[in-house]
Amino acid sequence: MKFFKFPVITLTASYALGIIINHFLKFDIALLYLSFFSFFVLFVIVFFRSKMKWFQDVTFGIVSYLLMICFGALSHYFHIDTHYKKHYSNVIQIDNSIIVGSISTVLKPSTKFKKYIFEVSQCNLESSFGKILLYQSNTNQALQVGQKIVIHKPILPTLKATNPYQFDYSEYLQKQNIYHQVFCKEGDIQRIGTIKNFDYYLQKIRDKLSFSFDYHHFDTSTKSIIDALLFGQRNFIDKETITNYSKSGVVHILAISGLHIGILYLFLAFVLKPIDKFKYGKGVRLLLILGLLWIFALVTGLPASVTRAVTLFSFISFGNYFNQQTNIFNAVAISALVLLIFNPNFIFDVGFQLSYAAVISILLFQPYYEKFYFTKNRVGVYFIDIVLVSLAAQIGVLPLSLYYFHQLPLLFLLANIIVIPIASLVLIFGSITLVLNFIFKPFALVLGKFLSFIIHLMNEYIALIAKIEDGIIQNISFTSSMTILSYLVLLSFIYWIYKLKWFAFRNAMIVLMLLQIAIIYTKWDNNKVEELVIFNSKQTLIGAKKGNQIQLFSHDSVGNKDLILDYSRGLHCSNSKFMPLKNVLCFQGKRILIVDSSSVYVNNEKPDLVLLSQSPKLNLVR
C-alpha cells in the first residue's frame, strides 16, 4: 500500500482541520464567506487551467485543500446554534423566563436527579429553538420522550470546571449545543400534552421491544446488559458493572459500535446467503443487510456511536461489493466526511475519535495478520484474529485513551479473548429471542435461559479480571502535544514496516526522539511552577506546589481524592504530601490566616492574607 495515494483522505483531513481551526479561533462570518468564495473562484480558475495541461501541478492540490479547510470552518460556524437569532439564548431572561418545549432524550440519572435533554420550541412567547439540560428531582414522576412541558424557572449557564485540570462538563455540553441548565421540582413543570414526533415513536418502539423481555424475569444486571447491547440504552447499568468493564479494558462492549455492527453484519450475511443463488441476489442481499442494520440503528435511537458505525460499514460494504477493496481507506474517509458534514462537532466526540482510530489501526495492520497464523484450524484462526484485532485496535486508541482517560488496562487481551465471543452470542441470540418474544414465546423462554447464563458468565469473568491487582495503570499524565506526537510515532513506524527502508526507520526514530523531548520538557516546565491553590471543595483543600512536590492541606483526604488526583496529574507530579490543615499557613514569605466555620483564630496574628472557609460567622468590619 502506498501511503496518501487516496485524495479523499487528505480532503477529509483538510475539512476536519477547518472545523478545528474555527472552533479555537472563532472567525467572523464575513471573513469566512470572503475566504470561502475567494478560494472557490481560485479553485475554478486553477481547475480549468489544469485541464489544459498534461499533468496537474501542485497549485491545484494546495488550492483544493485550502478550499476544504474554508468549507470545514464555514460548516462548523453554521452548526453553532447560538449564531441564529431564534436561539432561545438571544431572547432569554435569566431571572424570569417562560419556556415551552418537549423532552427529546432521557439521560442516565444521578443519585439526586433525573436528567433530560429539553428541546425548546418557545421562549417568552417567541418562537425559539435550542437544547437545555433539564434536572428533575428524583422524588417526582419521570418525564417521557415527546412530553410537552412548560417551565417557569430561572435558566442557569452550565457550570464550568472550578478546579485546575478538572473535567469541564460545560465545555463538553457546549460541543453538543447545550449552553444552559435548569433545576426543577414537580411544581416547576407543567405538563401540557405530548408531541408525537420522530423521537416519540422511536422511544415507543424501543420500549415495546424492551418490555417484551419482561416475562423472562431477568435479574437487573442481565436486563441492563440486554438493553445496552440490543437497544443502545446504558442508563440502567449499575456503576460497579461499568467500573469492572472499564478496568478490564472492555467497556466498549457496553456501547454499540463497529464491533457490534460487524457481528450483526456477519450473522445477517450468513442467514441471507441463499439469496445469492437468485439473479441479482448479491445486490439484493447487500441492500437487505444494510437496510436491517439501519433499522437496528433507528431502534437504538440513532446515537452518535451507532450512526457512525453503520455509516462506516455501509461505505466499506459498498466498496467491497464493487470489488474496490484497495479503496477501503477511501471508504473510511468518505464515511467520516459525510458524518462531519452532517455534524461537524462529531470531530470533538471522544467516541468518534476512538472509533476511527481503532478502524484505521486495524486496517493498517491487517496485511500482517496471516504471518501469525500458526494453525489452519478455523477455531484457532478465529481466536488468533480476536487477539490480533484487539491488539491493533488498542495500539490505535492508546494515545487517545491516555489523554482522555489517563489509564492503561494491561489485561485487555485476556478479557477480549473471552468477552468478544460471548458478546457475539449475546447479540445474536438476543436478537433471535427478541423476534421469538412476539411469535413463539415457549422457545423464546428457552433461549432466554441460555441468554441469562452467558451474560452472567461474562459479568463474572469481567469482575474476576477487574479484581486482579496491578491490572491497570491509572492516573497517567498525558498532554495534547504528547498525543499528537504519539500518533506521528505510530504512523512513522507503520510506514517503516511497509517500506523497510533506512530513511523510514530514521524518520521514525526522529519522531520518537521528539516525543521523548516533549515528555522531558513538559515535566521540567511543570517543575518550575510555584503556586498556592485554594480548591473549590466542601471539604477545605489547599495545595502548595514547589518544584517537584505538592503539599496538600485538608482535614479530609478521602473526600478530596479526585481533586488531588486531577491536580497532581495535570502538573505531572507524583510526589505529593498530605498534611492536616492548620490556622496559619506560610507561602513565599507570606502568612495566611485560615478561618473556618468554627470562627476560632488567634487574635495576635498579623497575616498578609485571610482565607475564609466554610462560611464562618464573623464581623468582617471589626
Coordinates of C-alpha atoms in Angstrom, one line a residue:
M1 CA 0.0 0.0 0.0
K2 CA 1.3 3.5 -0.9
F3 CA 0.6 6.0 1.8
F4 CA -1.5 9.0 1.0
K5 CA -2.3 7.9 -2.6
F6 CA -6.0 8.3 -1.9
P7 CA -7.0 12.0 -2.3
V8 CA -10.3 11.6 -0.3
I9 CA -8.2 11.0 2.9
T10 CA -6.3 14.3 2.6
L11 CA -9.5 16.2 1.6
T12 CA -11.3 14.8 4.7
A13 CA -8.3 15.7 6.8
S14 CA -8.4 19.3 5.4
Y15 CA -12.1 19.6 6.2
A16 CA -11.6 18.4 9.7
L17 CA -8.7 20.8 10.1
G18 CA -11.0 23.7 9.1
I19 CA -13.5 22.6 11.8
I20 CA -10.8 22.6 14.5
I21 CA -9.4 25.9 13.4
N22 CA -12.8 27.6 13.6
H23 CA -13.5 26.0 17.0
F24 CA -10.5 27.6 18.6
L25 CA -10.2 30.9 16.6
K26 CA -13.9 31.6 16.2
F27 CA -13.8 33.5 12.9
D28 CA -16.4 36.2 12.0
I29 CA -18.9 35.0 9.4
A30 CA -17.9 37.8 6.9
L31 CA -14.3 36.6 6.9
L32 CA -15.4 33.0 6.4
Y33 CA -17.6 33.9 3.5
L34 CA -14.9 36.0 1.9
S35 CA -12.3 33.3 2.3
F36 CA -14.6 30.5 1.0
F37 CA -15.7 32.4 -2.1
S38 CA -12.1 33.7 -2.8
F39 CA -10.7 30.2 -2.7
F40 CA -13.7 28.8 -4.7
V41 CA -13.1 31.3 -7.5
L42 CA -9.4 30.5 -7.4
F43 CA -10.2 26.8 -7.4
V44 CA -12.3 27.2 -10.6
I45 CA -9.5 29.1 -12.3
V46 CA -6.9 26.6 -11.3
F47 CA -9.2 23.7 -12.3
F48 CA -9.7 24.9 -15.9
R49 CA -6.0 25.9 -16.1
S50 CA -5.0 22.3 -15.1
K51 CA -7.3 20.8 -17.7
M52 CA -5.2 22.5 -20.4
K53 CA -2.0 20.7 -19.1
W54 CA -0.9 17.1 -19.3
F55 CA -0.2 17.0 -15.5
Q56 CA -1.9 18.7 -12.6
D57 CA 0.5 21.0 -10.8
V58 CA 1.0 21.4 -7.0
T59 CA -1.1 24.7 -7.1
F60 CA -4.3 22.7 -7.8
G61 CA -3.8 20.5 -4.8
I62 CA -2.9 23.3 -2.4
V63 CA -6.0 25.4 -3.5
S64 CA -8.2 22.3 -3.2
Y65 CA -7.1 21.7 0.4
L66 CA -7.4 25.4 1.3
L67 CA -10.9 25.4 -0.1
M68 CA -11.8 22.3 2.0
I69 CA -10.4 24.0 5.1
C70 CA -12.6 27.0 4.5
F71 CA -15.6 24.7 3.9
G72 CA -15.0 23.0 7.2
A73 CA -14.7 26.3 9.1
L74 CA -17.9 27.6 7.4
S75 CA -19.8 24.4 8.1
H76 CA -18.7 24.5 11.8
Y77 CA -19.9 28.1 12.1
F78 CA -23.4 27.2 10.8
H79 CA -23.7 24.3 13.2
I80 CA -23.3 26.5 16.3
D81 CA -26.9 27.2 17.4
T82 CA -26.2 30.5 19.2
H83 CA -25.3 32.1 15.9
Y84 CA -29.0 32.1 15.0
K85 CA -31.4 34.9 16.1
K86 CA -34.1 32.4 17.0
H87 CA -31.9 30.5 19.5
Y88 CA -33.5 30.9 23.0
S89 CA -30.3 32.4 24.4
N90 CA -31.0 35.5 22.4
V91 CA -34.4 36.2 24.0
I92 CA -34.0 34.5 27.4
Q93 CA -34.3 36.4 30.7
I94 CA -32.1 34.6 33.2
D95 CA -34.1 35.5 36.2
N96 CA -37.6 35.1 34.8
S97 CA -38.3 33.1 31.7
I98 CA -41.3 31.0 30.4
I99 CA -40.0 28.2 28.2
V100 CA -42.2 25.7 26.2
G101 CA -40.7 22.6 24.7
S102 CA -40.5 18.8 24.7
I103 CA -38.3 16.1 26.1
S104 CA -36.1 14.6 23.3
T105 CA -33.7 12.4 25.2
V106 CA -33.7 10.7 28.6
L107 CA -30.2 10.6 30.1
K108 CA -28.6 8.5 32.8
P109 CA -30.0 9.6 36.2
S110 CA -27.8 10.6 39.2
T111 CA -28.4 9.9 42.8
K112 CA -30.4 13.1 43.3
F113 CA -31.8 14.0 39.8
K114 CA -33.3 12.6 36.7
K115 CA -31.7 14.2 33.6
Y116 CA -33.2 15.0 30.2
I117 CA -32.4 16.9 27.0
F118 CA -35.2 19.5 26.7
E119 CA -35.9 20.9 23.1
V120 CA -37.1 24.4 23.3
S121 CA -39.9 25.5 20.9
Q122 CA -40.9 28.8 22.5
C123 CA -39.2 31.2 24.9
N124 CA -41.1 34.2 26.5
L125 CA -43.9 33.8 23.9
E126 CA -41.4 34.0 21.0
S127 CA -40.8 31.1 18.6
S128 CA -37.3 29.7 19.5
F129 CA -35.2 26.6 19.3
G130 CA -32.3 25.1 21.2
K131 CA -31.4 22.4 23.8
I132 CA -31.3 22.8 27.6
L133 CA -30.1 20.2 30.2
L134 CA -33.1 19.6 32.5
Y135 CA -32.6 18.3 36.0
Q136 CA -35.7 16.9 37.8
S137 CA -35.9 15.8 41.4
N138 CA -35.8 12.0 41.8
T139 CA -38.8 12.1 44.0
N140 CA -41.1 13.3 41.2
Q141 CA -42.8 11.5 38.4
A142 CA -40.5 10.9 35.4
L143 CA -40.9 12.7 32.2
Q144 CA -41.2 10.8 28.9
V145 CA -39.7 11.4 25.4
G146 CA -42.1 13.6 23.4
Q147 CA -43.8 15.0 26.5
K148 CA -44.6 18.7 26.0
I149 CA -44.0 20.9 29.1
V150 CA -43.8 24.5 30.3
I151 CA -41.0 25.6 32.6
H152 CA -41.2 28.8 34.6
K153 CA -37.9 28.7 36.3
P154 CA -34.5 30.6 36.2
I155 CA -32.3 29.2 33.5
L156 CA -28.7 28.9 34.5
P157 CA -25.5 28.6 32.4
T158 CA -23.9 25.2 32.6
L159 CA -21.3 25.1 35.3
K160 CA -17.7 25.4 34.2
A161 CA -14.9 23.5 35.9
T162 CA -14.0 25.3 39.1
N163 CA -10.8 23.5 39.9
P164 CA -7.5 23.1 38.0
Y165 CA -7.2 20.2 35.5
Q166 CA -10.8 19.1 36.3
F167 CA -13.0 17.7 33.5
D168 CA -15.0 20.6 32.1
Y169 CA -18.6 19.3 31.7
S170 CA -19.7 22.7 30.5
E171 CA -17.3 22.6 27.5
Y172 CA -18.4 19.0 26.8
L173 CA -22.1 20.2 26.6
Q174 CA -21.4 23.2 24.5
K175 CA -19.9 21.0 21.8
Q176 CA -23.4 19.4 21.7
N177 CA -25.0 22.9 21.5
I178 CA -26.2 22.8 25.1
Y179 CA -25.4 26.1 26.9
H180 CA -27.9 26.2 29.9
Q181 CA -29.4 24.0 32.5
V182 CA -32.5 24.2 34.7
F183 CA -33.2 22.5 38.1
C184 CA -36.9 21.7 38.6
K185 CA -39.2 20.3 41.3
E186 CA -42.6 18.8 40.5
G187 CA -44.4 22.2 40.8
D188 CA -42.0 23.9 38.4
I189 CA -43.0 21.7 35.5
Q190 CA -46.4 22.0 33.8
R191 CA -47.3 19.0 31.6
I192 CA -49.4 20.3 28.6
G193 CA -49.5 17.3 26.3
T194 CA -47.5 15.1 24.0
I195 CA -45.7 15.8 20.7
K196 CA -45.8 12.7 18.6
N197 CA -42.7 13.3 16.7
F198 CA -39.9 11.0 15.3
D199 CA -38.3 10.7 18.8
Y200 CA -41.6 9.9 20.4
Y201 CA -42.4 7.0 18.1
L202 CA -38.8 5.7 18.2
Q203 CA -39.0 5.6 22.0
K204 CA -42.4 3.8 22.0
I205 CA -41.0 1.1 19.6
R206 CA -37.9 0.8 21.8
D207 CA -39.9 0.5 25.0
K208 CA -42.2 -2.1 23.4
L209 CA -39.2 -4.2 22.3
S210 CA -37.5 -3.9 25.7
F211 CA -40.7 -4.7 27.6
S212 CA -41.0 -7.9 25.6
F213 CA -38.2 -9.4 27.7
D214 CA -40.1 -8.7 31.0
Y215 CA -41.8 -12.1 31.1
H216 CA -38.4 -13.7 31.2
H217 CA -37.9 -12.2 34.7
F218 CA -34.2 -11.5 34.2
D219 CA -32.3 -10.0 37.1
T220 CA -31.5 -6.3 36.9
S221 CA -27.9 -6.8 35.7
T222 CA -28.9 -9.2 32.9
K223 CA -31.7 -6.9 31.7
S224 CA -29.4 -3.9 31.7
I225 CA -26.8 -5.7 29.5
I226 CA -29.6 -6.7 27.1
D227 CA -30.9 -3.1 26.9
A228 CA -27.3 -1.9 26.3
L229 CA -26.4 -4.4 23.5
L230 CA -29.8 -4.5 21.7
F231 CA -31.3 -1.1 22.2
G232 CA -28.3 1.1 23.0
Q233 CA -29.7 2.0 26.4
R234 CA -26.9 2.2 29.0
N235 CA -28.9 4.3 31.5
F236 CA -29.6 1.4 33.9
I237 CA -26.3 -0.3 34.0
D238 CA -25.0 -0.1 37.6
K239 CA -21.8 1.7 38.4
E240 CA -20.0 -1.4 39.6
T241 CA -20.5 -3.2 36.3
I242 CA -19.3 -0.2 34.3
T243 CA -16.2 0.1 36.6
N244 CA -15.4 -3.6 36.1
Y245 CA -15.7 -3.4 32.3
S246 CA -13.5 -0.2 32.3
K247 CA -10.8 -1.7 34.5
S248 CA -10.7 -4.8 32.2
G249 CA -10.4 -2.7 29.1
V250 CA -13.6 -3.9 27.5
V251 CA -16.0 -1.1 28.3
H252 CA -16.5 -0.7 24.5
I253 CA -18.6 -3.9 24.7
L254 CA -21.4 -2.0 26.5
A255 CA -21.6 0.8 23.8
I256 CA -22.9 -0.3 20.4
S257 CA -20.1 0.4 18.0
G258 CA -18.3 -1.1 14.9
L259 CA -17.8 -4.4 16.8
H260 CA -21.5 -5.0 17.3
I261 CA -22.4 -3.8 13.8
G262 CA -19.7 -6.2 12.4
I263 CA -21.2 -9.1 14.3
L264 CA -24.7 -8.4 13.1
Y265 CA -23.4 -8.0 9.5
L266 CA -21.7 -11.4 9.6
F267 CA -24.8 -13.0 11.1
L268 CA -27.2 -11.5 8.6
A269 CA -24.8 -12.3 5.7
F270 CA -24.8 -15.9 6.8
V271 CA -28.6 -16.1 7.3
L272 CA -29.3 -14.4 3.9
K273 CA -26.7 -16.4 2.0
P274 CA -29.2 -18.4 0.0
I275 CA -30.4 -15.2 -1.8
D276 CA -27.1 -15.2 -3.7
K277 CA -28.5 -18.1 -5.9
F278 CA -31.1 -15.8 -7.5
K279 CA -30.5 -13.2 -10.2
Y280 CA -29.1 -10.0 -8.7
G281 CA -29.0 -11.9 -5.4
K282 CA -25.8 -10.5 -4.1
G283 CA -27.0 -6.9 -4.6
V284 CA -30.4 -7.7 -3.0
R285 CA -28.7 -9.4 -0.1
L286 CA -26.4 -6.4 0.5
L287 CA -29.3 -4.0 0.4
L288 CA -31.3 -6.2 2.8
I289 CA -28.4 -6.4 5.2
L290 CA -27.7 -2.7 5.2
G291 CA -31.4 -2.0 5.5
L292 CA -31.7 -4.2 8.6
L293 CA -28.6 -2.5 10.1
W294 CA -30.1 0.9 9.6
I295 CA -33.4 -0.3 11.1
F296 CA -31.3 -1.5 14.1
A297 CA -29.7 1.9 14.3
L298 CA -33.1 3.6 14.3
V299 CA -34.3 1.3 17.1
T300 CA -31.3 2.3 19.2
G301 CA -32.3 5.9 18.7
L302 CA -29.5 6.8 16.2
P303 CA -26.9 7.7 18.9
A304 CA -23.6 9.0 17.5
S305 CA -21.7 5.7 18.1
V306 CA -24.3 3.6 16.1
T307 CA -24.7 6.2 13.4
R308 CA -21.0 6.4 12.6
A309 CA -20.6 2.6 12.8
V310 CA -23.4 1.9 10.4
T311 CA -22.3 4.7 8.1
L312 CA -18.7 3.5 8.1
F313 CA -19.8 -0.1 7.5
S314 CA -22.2 0.9 4.7
F315 CA -19.4 2.6 2.7
I316 CA -17.0 -0.3 3.3
S317 CA -19.6 -2.8 2.3
F318 CA -20.4 -1.0 -1.0
G319 CA -16.7 -0.7 -1.7
N320 CA -16.2 -4.4 -1.2
Y321 CA -19.3 -5.2 -3.3
F322 CA -17.9 -3.4 -6.3
N323 CA -14.6 -5.2 -5.8
Q324 CA -12.8 -2.0 -4.7
Q325 CA -11.0 -3.5 -1.7
T326 CA -7.9 -1.4 -2.5
N327 CA -10.0 1.8 -1.8
I328 CA -11.2 0.7 1.7
F329 CA -9.3 3.7 3.2
N330 CA -11.3 5.9 0.8
A331 CA -14.5 4.4 2.1
V332 CA -13.4 5.1 5.7
A333 CA -12.5 8.7 4.8
I334 CA -15.8 9.3 2.9
S335 CA -17.9 8.0 5.8
A336 CA -16.0 10.3 8.2
L337 CA -16.6 13.2 5.7
V338 CA -20.3 12.5 5.5
L339 CA -20.7 12.4 9.3
L340 CA -18.7 15.6 9.7
I341 CA -20.7 17.5 7.1
F342 CA -23.9 16.3 8.9
N343 CA -22.5 17.4 12.3
P344 CA -19.0 19.0 12.4
N345 CA -19.0 18.7 16.2
F346 CA -18.5 14.9 15.9
I347 CA -14.8 15.7 15.4
F348 CA -14.7 16.6 19.2
D349 CA -16.6 13.5 20.2
V350 CA -14.4 11.0 22.0
G351 CA -16.3 8.1 20.6
F352 CA -15.9 9.3 17.1
Q353 CA -12.1 9.7 17.6
L354 CA -11.7 6.3 19.2
S355 CA -13.8 4.6 16.5
Y356 CA -11.9 5.9 13.6
A357 CA -8.5 5.5 15.3
A358 CA -9.3 1.8 16.0
V359 CA -10.7 1.1 12.5
I360 CA -7.7 2.7 10.7
S361 CA -5.2 0.9 13.0
I362 CA -6.9 -2.5 12.3
L363 CA -6.8 -1.8 8.6
L364 CA -3.2 -0.7 8.6
F365 CA -2.0 -3.9 10.5
Q366 CA -4.4 -6.3 8.6
P367 CA -1.9 -7.3 5.8
Y368 CA 0.4 -8.8 8.5
Y369 CA -2.3 -10.9 10.4
E370 CA -1.6 -14.1 8.4
K371 CA 2.0 -14.2 9.5
F372 CA 0.8 -15.0 13.0
Y373 CA -1.5 -17.9 12.0
F374 CA 0.3 -21.0 13.4
T375 CA -2.7 -23.2 12.6
K376 CA -5.2 -23.6 9.8
N377 CA -8.0 -24.7 12.2
R378 CA -10.9 -22.3 11.9
V379 CA -11.4 -22.1 15.7
G380 CA -7.8 -21.4 16.3
V381 CA -7.7 -18.8 13.5
Y382 CA -10.8 -17.2 15.0
F383 CA -9.2 -16.7 18.4
I384 CA -5.9 -15.5 16.9
D385 CA -7.9 -12.9 14.9
I386 CA -9.6 -11.7 18.1
V387 CA -6.2 -11.3 19.8
L388 CA -4.6 -9.5 16.7
V389 CA -7.6 -7.3 16.1
S390 CA -7.8 -6.3 19.8
L391 CA -4.1 -5.6 19.9
A392 CA -4.3 -3.5 16.7
A393 CA -7.3 -1.6 17.9
Q394 CA -5.6 -1.0 21.3
I395 CA -2.5 0.3 19.7
G396 CA -4.6 2.7 17.6
V397 CA -6.6 4.1 20.5
L398 CA -3.8 4.1 23.1
P399 CA -2.7 7.8 22.8
L400 CA -6.3 8.9 23.0
S401 CA -7.1 6.6 25.9
L402 CA -4.1 8.0 27.8
Y403 CA -5.1 11.6 27.0
Y404 CA -8.8 11.3 27.9
F405 CA -9.0 8.5 30.5
H406 CA -5.4 8.6 31.9
Q407 CA -5.3 4.8 32.3
L408 CA -3.9 1.8 30.6
P409 CA -5.6 -1.6 31.1
L410 CA -2.9 -4.4 30.9
L411 CA -5.3 -7.3 30.8
F412 CA -7.4 -6.2 27.8
L413 CA -6.2 -9.2 25.7
L414 CA -7.1 -11.7 28.4
A415 CA -10.5 -10.0 28.7
N416 CA -11.3 -9.6 25.0
I417 CA -10.4 -13.2 24.0
I418 CA -13.4 -14.4 26.1
V419 CA -15.7 -11.4 26.2
I420 CA -15.9 -10.8 22.4
P421 CA -17.2 -14.3 21.6
I422 CA -19.7 -14.2 24.5
A423 CA -20.8 -10.7 23.5
S424 CA -21.3 -12.0 19.9
L425 CA -23.5 -14.8 21.3
V426 CA -25.5 -12.3 23.4
L427 CA -26.1 -10.1 20.4
I428 CA -27.1 -12.9 18.0
F429 CA -29.2 -14.9 20.5
G430 CA -30.6 -11.8 22.0
S431 CA -31.8 -10.7 18.5
I432 CA -33.3 -14.1 17.9
T433 CA -35.0 -14.1 21.3
L434 CA -36.4 -10.6 20.6
V435 CA -38.1 -11.9 17.4
L436 CA -39.4 -15.0 19.2
N437 CA -40.9 -12.9 22.0
F438 CA -43.6 -11.9 19.6
I439 CA -44.1 -15.0 17.5
F440 CA -43.2 -18.1 19.7
K441 CA -42.8 -17.4 23.4
P442 CA -42.1 -21.0 24.6
F443 CA -39.0 -21.3 22.5
A444 CA -38.1 -17.7 23.5
L445 CA -38.1 -18.7 27.1
V446 CA -35.6 -21.5 26.4
L447 CA -33.3 -19.1 24.6
G448 CA -33.8 -16.6 27.4
K449 CA -32.4 -19.0 30.0
F450 CA -29.3 -19.5 27.8
L451 CA -29.0 -15.8 27.3
S452 CA -29.2 -15.2 31.1
F453 CA -26.5 -17.8 31.7
I454 CA -23.9 -16.4 29.2
I455 CA -24.5 -12.8 30.4
H456 CA -24.0 -13.9 34.0
L457 CA -20.8 -15.8 32.8
M458 CA -19.5 -12.7 31.0
N459 CA -20.1 -10.4 34.0
E460 CA -18.5 -12.8 36.5
Y461 CA -15.4 -13.2 34.2
I462 CA -15.1 -9.4 33.9
A463 CA -15.4 -9.0 37.6
L464 CA -12.7 -11.6 38.2
I465 CA -10.3 -9.8 35.7
A466 CA -11.1 -6.4 37.3
K467 CA -10.1 -7.7 40.8
I468 CA -6.6 -8.5 39.7
E469 CA -4.2 -6.1 41.4
D470 CA -2.0 -4.0 39.2
G471 CA -4.1 -5.0 36.2
I472 CA -4.5 -1.4 35.2
I473 CA -2.1 1.6 35.3
Q474 CA -4.1 4.7 36.4
N475 CA -3.6 8.5 36.7
I476 CA -1.2 8.7 33.7
S477 CA -0.2 12.3 32.8
F478 CA -0.6 12.9 29.1
T479 CA -0.9 16.2 27.2
S480 CA -2.4 17.0 23.8
S481 CA 1.1 17.6 22.3
M482 CA 2.1 14.1 23.5
T483 CA -1.0 12.6 21.9
I484 CA -0.2 14.2 18.5
L485 CA 3.4 13.2 18.7
S486 CA 2.4 9.6 19.7
Y487 CA 0.3 9.3 16.6
L488 CA 3.2 10.6 14.5
V489 CA 5.4 8.0 16.1
L490 CA 2.8 5.3 15.4
L491 CA 2.3 6.3 11.7
S492 CA 6.1 6.6 11.1
F493 CA 6.7 3.1 12.5
I494 CA 3.8 1.7 10.3
Y495 CA 5.3 3.5 7.3
W496 CA 8.7 1.9 8.1
I497 CA 7.1 -1.6 8.4
Y498 CA 5.6 -1.1 4.9
K499 CA 8.7 0.3 3.3
L500 CA 11.5 -1.4 5.3
K501 CA 13.9 1.4 4.2
W502 CA 16.6 3.1 6.2
F503 CA 15.1 6.6 5.7
A504 CA 11.8 5.4 7.0
F505 CA 13.4 3.9 10.1
R506 CA 15.4 7.1 10.6
N507 CA 12.3 9.3 10.4
A508 CA 10.6 7.0 13.0
M509 CA 13.5 7.4 15.4
I510 CA 13.5 11.2 14.9
V511 CA 9.8 11.4 15.8
L512 CA 10.2 9.1 18.7
M513 CA 13.0 11.3 20.0
L514 CA 10.8 14.4 19.6
L515 CA 8.1 12.6 21.8
Q516 CA 10.7 11.9 24.5
I517 CA 11.9 15.5 24.4
A518 CA 8.3 16.7 24.7
I519 CA 7.8 14.5 27.8
I520 CA 11.0 15.7 29.4
Y521 CA 10.3 19.3 28.6
T522 CA 6.7 19.1 30.0
K523 CA 7.9 17.7 33.3
W524 CA 10.8 20.2 33.5
D525 CA 8.5 23.1 32.8
N526 CA 6.0 22.0 35.4
N527 CA 8.7 21.6 38.0
K528 CA 9.3 25.4 37.7
V529 CA 5.8 26.1 38.8
E530 CA 5.3 27.6 42.3
E531 CA 1.7 28.3 43.2
L532 CA -0.8 28.1 46.0
V533 CA -4.2 26.8 45.0
I534 CA -7.4 27.1 47.1
F535 CA -9.7 24.4 45.7
N536 CA -13.5 24.7 45.3
S537 CA -14.5 21.9 47.7
K538 CA -16.9 21.4 50.5
Q539 CA -14.0 19.9 52.5
T540 CA -11.4 22.7 52.6
L541 CA -8.4 21.8 50.4
I542 CA -5.3 23.9 49.8
G543 CA -2.4 22.9 47.6
A544 CA 1.1 24.4 47.6
K545 CA 3.3 23.5 44.6
K546 CA 7.1 23.9 44.9
G547 CA 9.4 22.2 42.4
N548 CA 8.5 18.5 42.1
Q549 CA 6.5 18.3 45.3
I550 CA 2.9 19.2 46.1
Q551 CA 1.9 19.8 49.7
L552 CA -1.8 19.3 50.3
F553 CA -3.6 20.7 53.4
S554 CA -7.0 19.4 54.4
H555 CA -8.9 17.6 57.1
D556 CA -10.4 15.1 54.6
S557 CA -8.2 13.4 52.1
V558 CA -10.8 10.8 51.1
G559 CA -13.5 13.4 50.1
N560 CA -10.9 15.4 48.1
K561 CA -9.3 12.3 46.4
D562 CA -10.5 13.1 42.9
L563 CA -9.4 16.8 43.1
I564 CA -6.0 15.8 44.3
L565 CA -5.5 13.2 41.5
D566 CA -6.6 15.7 38.8
Y567 CA -4.2 18.3 40.1
S568 CA -1.2 16.1 40.5
R569 CA -1.8 14.5 37.1
G570 CA -2.2 17.9 35.4
L571 CA 1.1 19.1 36.8
H572 CA 2.9 15.7 36.0
C573 CA 3.8 15.5 39.7
S574 CA 3.6 12.2 41.5
N575 CA 5.3 13.4 44.7
S576 CA 2.6 14.7 46.9
K577 CA 2.5 15.0 50.7
F578 CA -0.8 15.2 52.6
M579 CA -0.8 17.3 55.8
P580 CA -3.6 18.4 58.3
L581 CA -5.0 21.9 57.8
K582 CA -3.9 24.5 60.4
N583 CA -5.0 28.0 61.1
V584 CA -1.8 29.6 59.8
L585 CA 0.0 28.8 56.5
C586 CA 3.2 30.3 55.1
F587 CA 3.9 30.5 51.4
Q588 CA 6.6 32.6 49.6
G589 CA 7.2 34.6 52.8
K590 CA 3.5 35.5 53.3
R591 CA 1.4 34.5 56.3
I592 CA -2.1 33.2 55.5
L593 CA -4.7 33.1 58.3
I594 CA -7.3 30.4 57.7
V595 CA -10.7 30.8 59.5
D596 CA -13.2 28.0 59.1
S597 CA -16.8 27.6 60.3
S598 CA -15.7 27.3 63.9
S599 CA -14.6 31.0 63.7
V600 CA -11.7 30.3 66.0
Y601 CA -8.4 32.1 65.3
V602 CA -5.5 33.7 67.2
N603 CA -6.0 37.4 67.7
N604 CA -2.3 38.4 67.8
E605 CA -1.6 37.0 64.4
K606 CA -0.7 39.6 61.7
P607 CA -1.4 37.8 58.5
D608 CA -0.8 39.1 55.0
L609 CA -3.9 37.3 53.7
V610 CA -7.1 36.0 55.3
L611 CA -8.8 32.9 53.9
L612 CA -12.4 32.4 55.0
S613 CA -13.6 28.8 54.6
Q614 CA -17.0 27.1 55.2
S615 CA -18.9 30.4 55.7
P616 CA -17.6 31.5 59.2
K617 CA -19.9 33.8 61.1
L618 CA -17.6 36.8 61.6
N619 CA -18.0 40.6 61.8
L620 CA -15.6 41.3 58.9
V621 CA -15.5 45.1 59.6
R622 CA -14.5 44.5 63.2

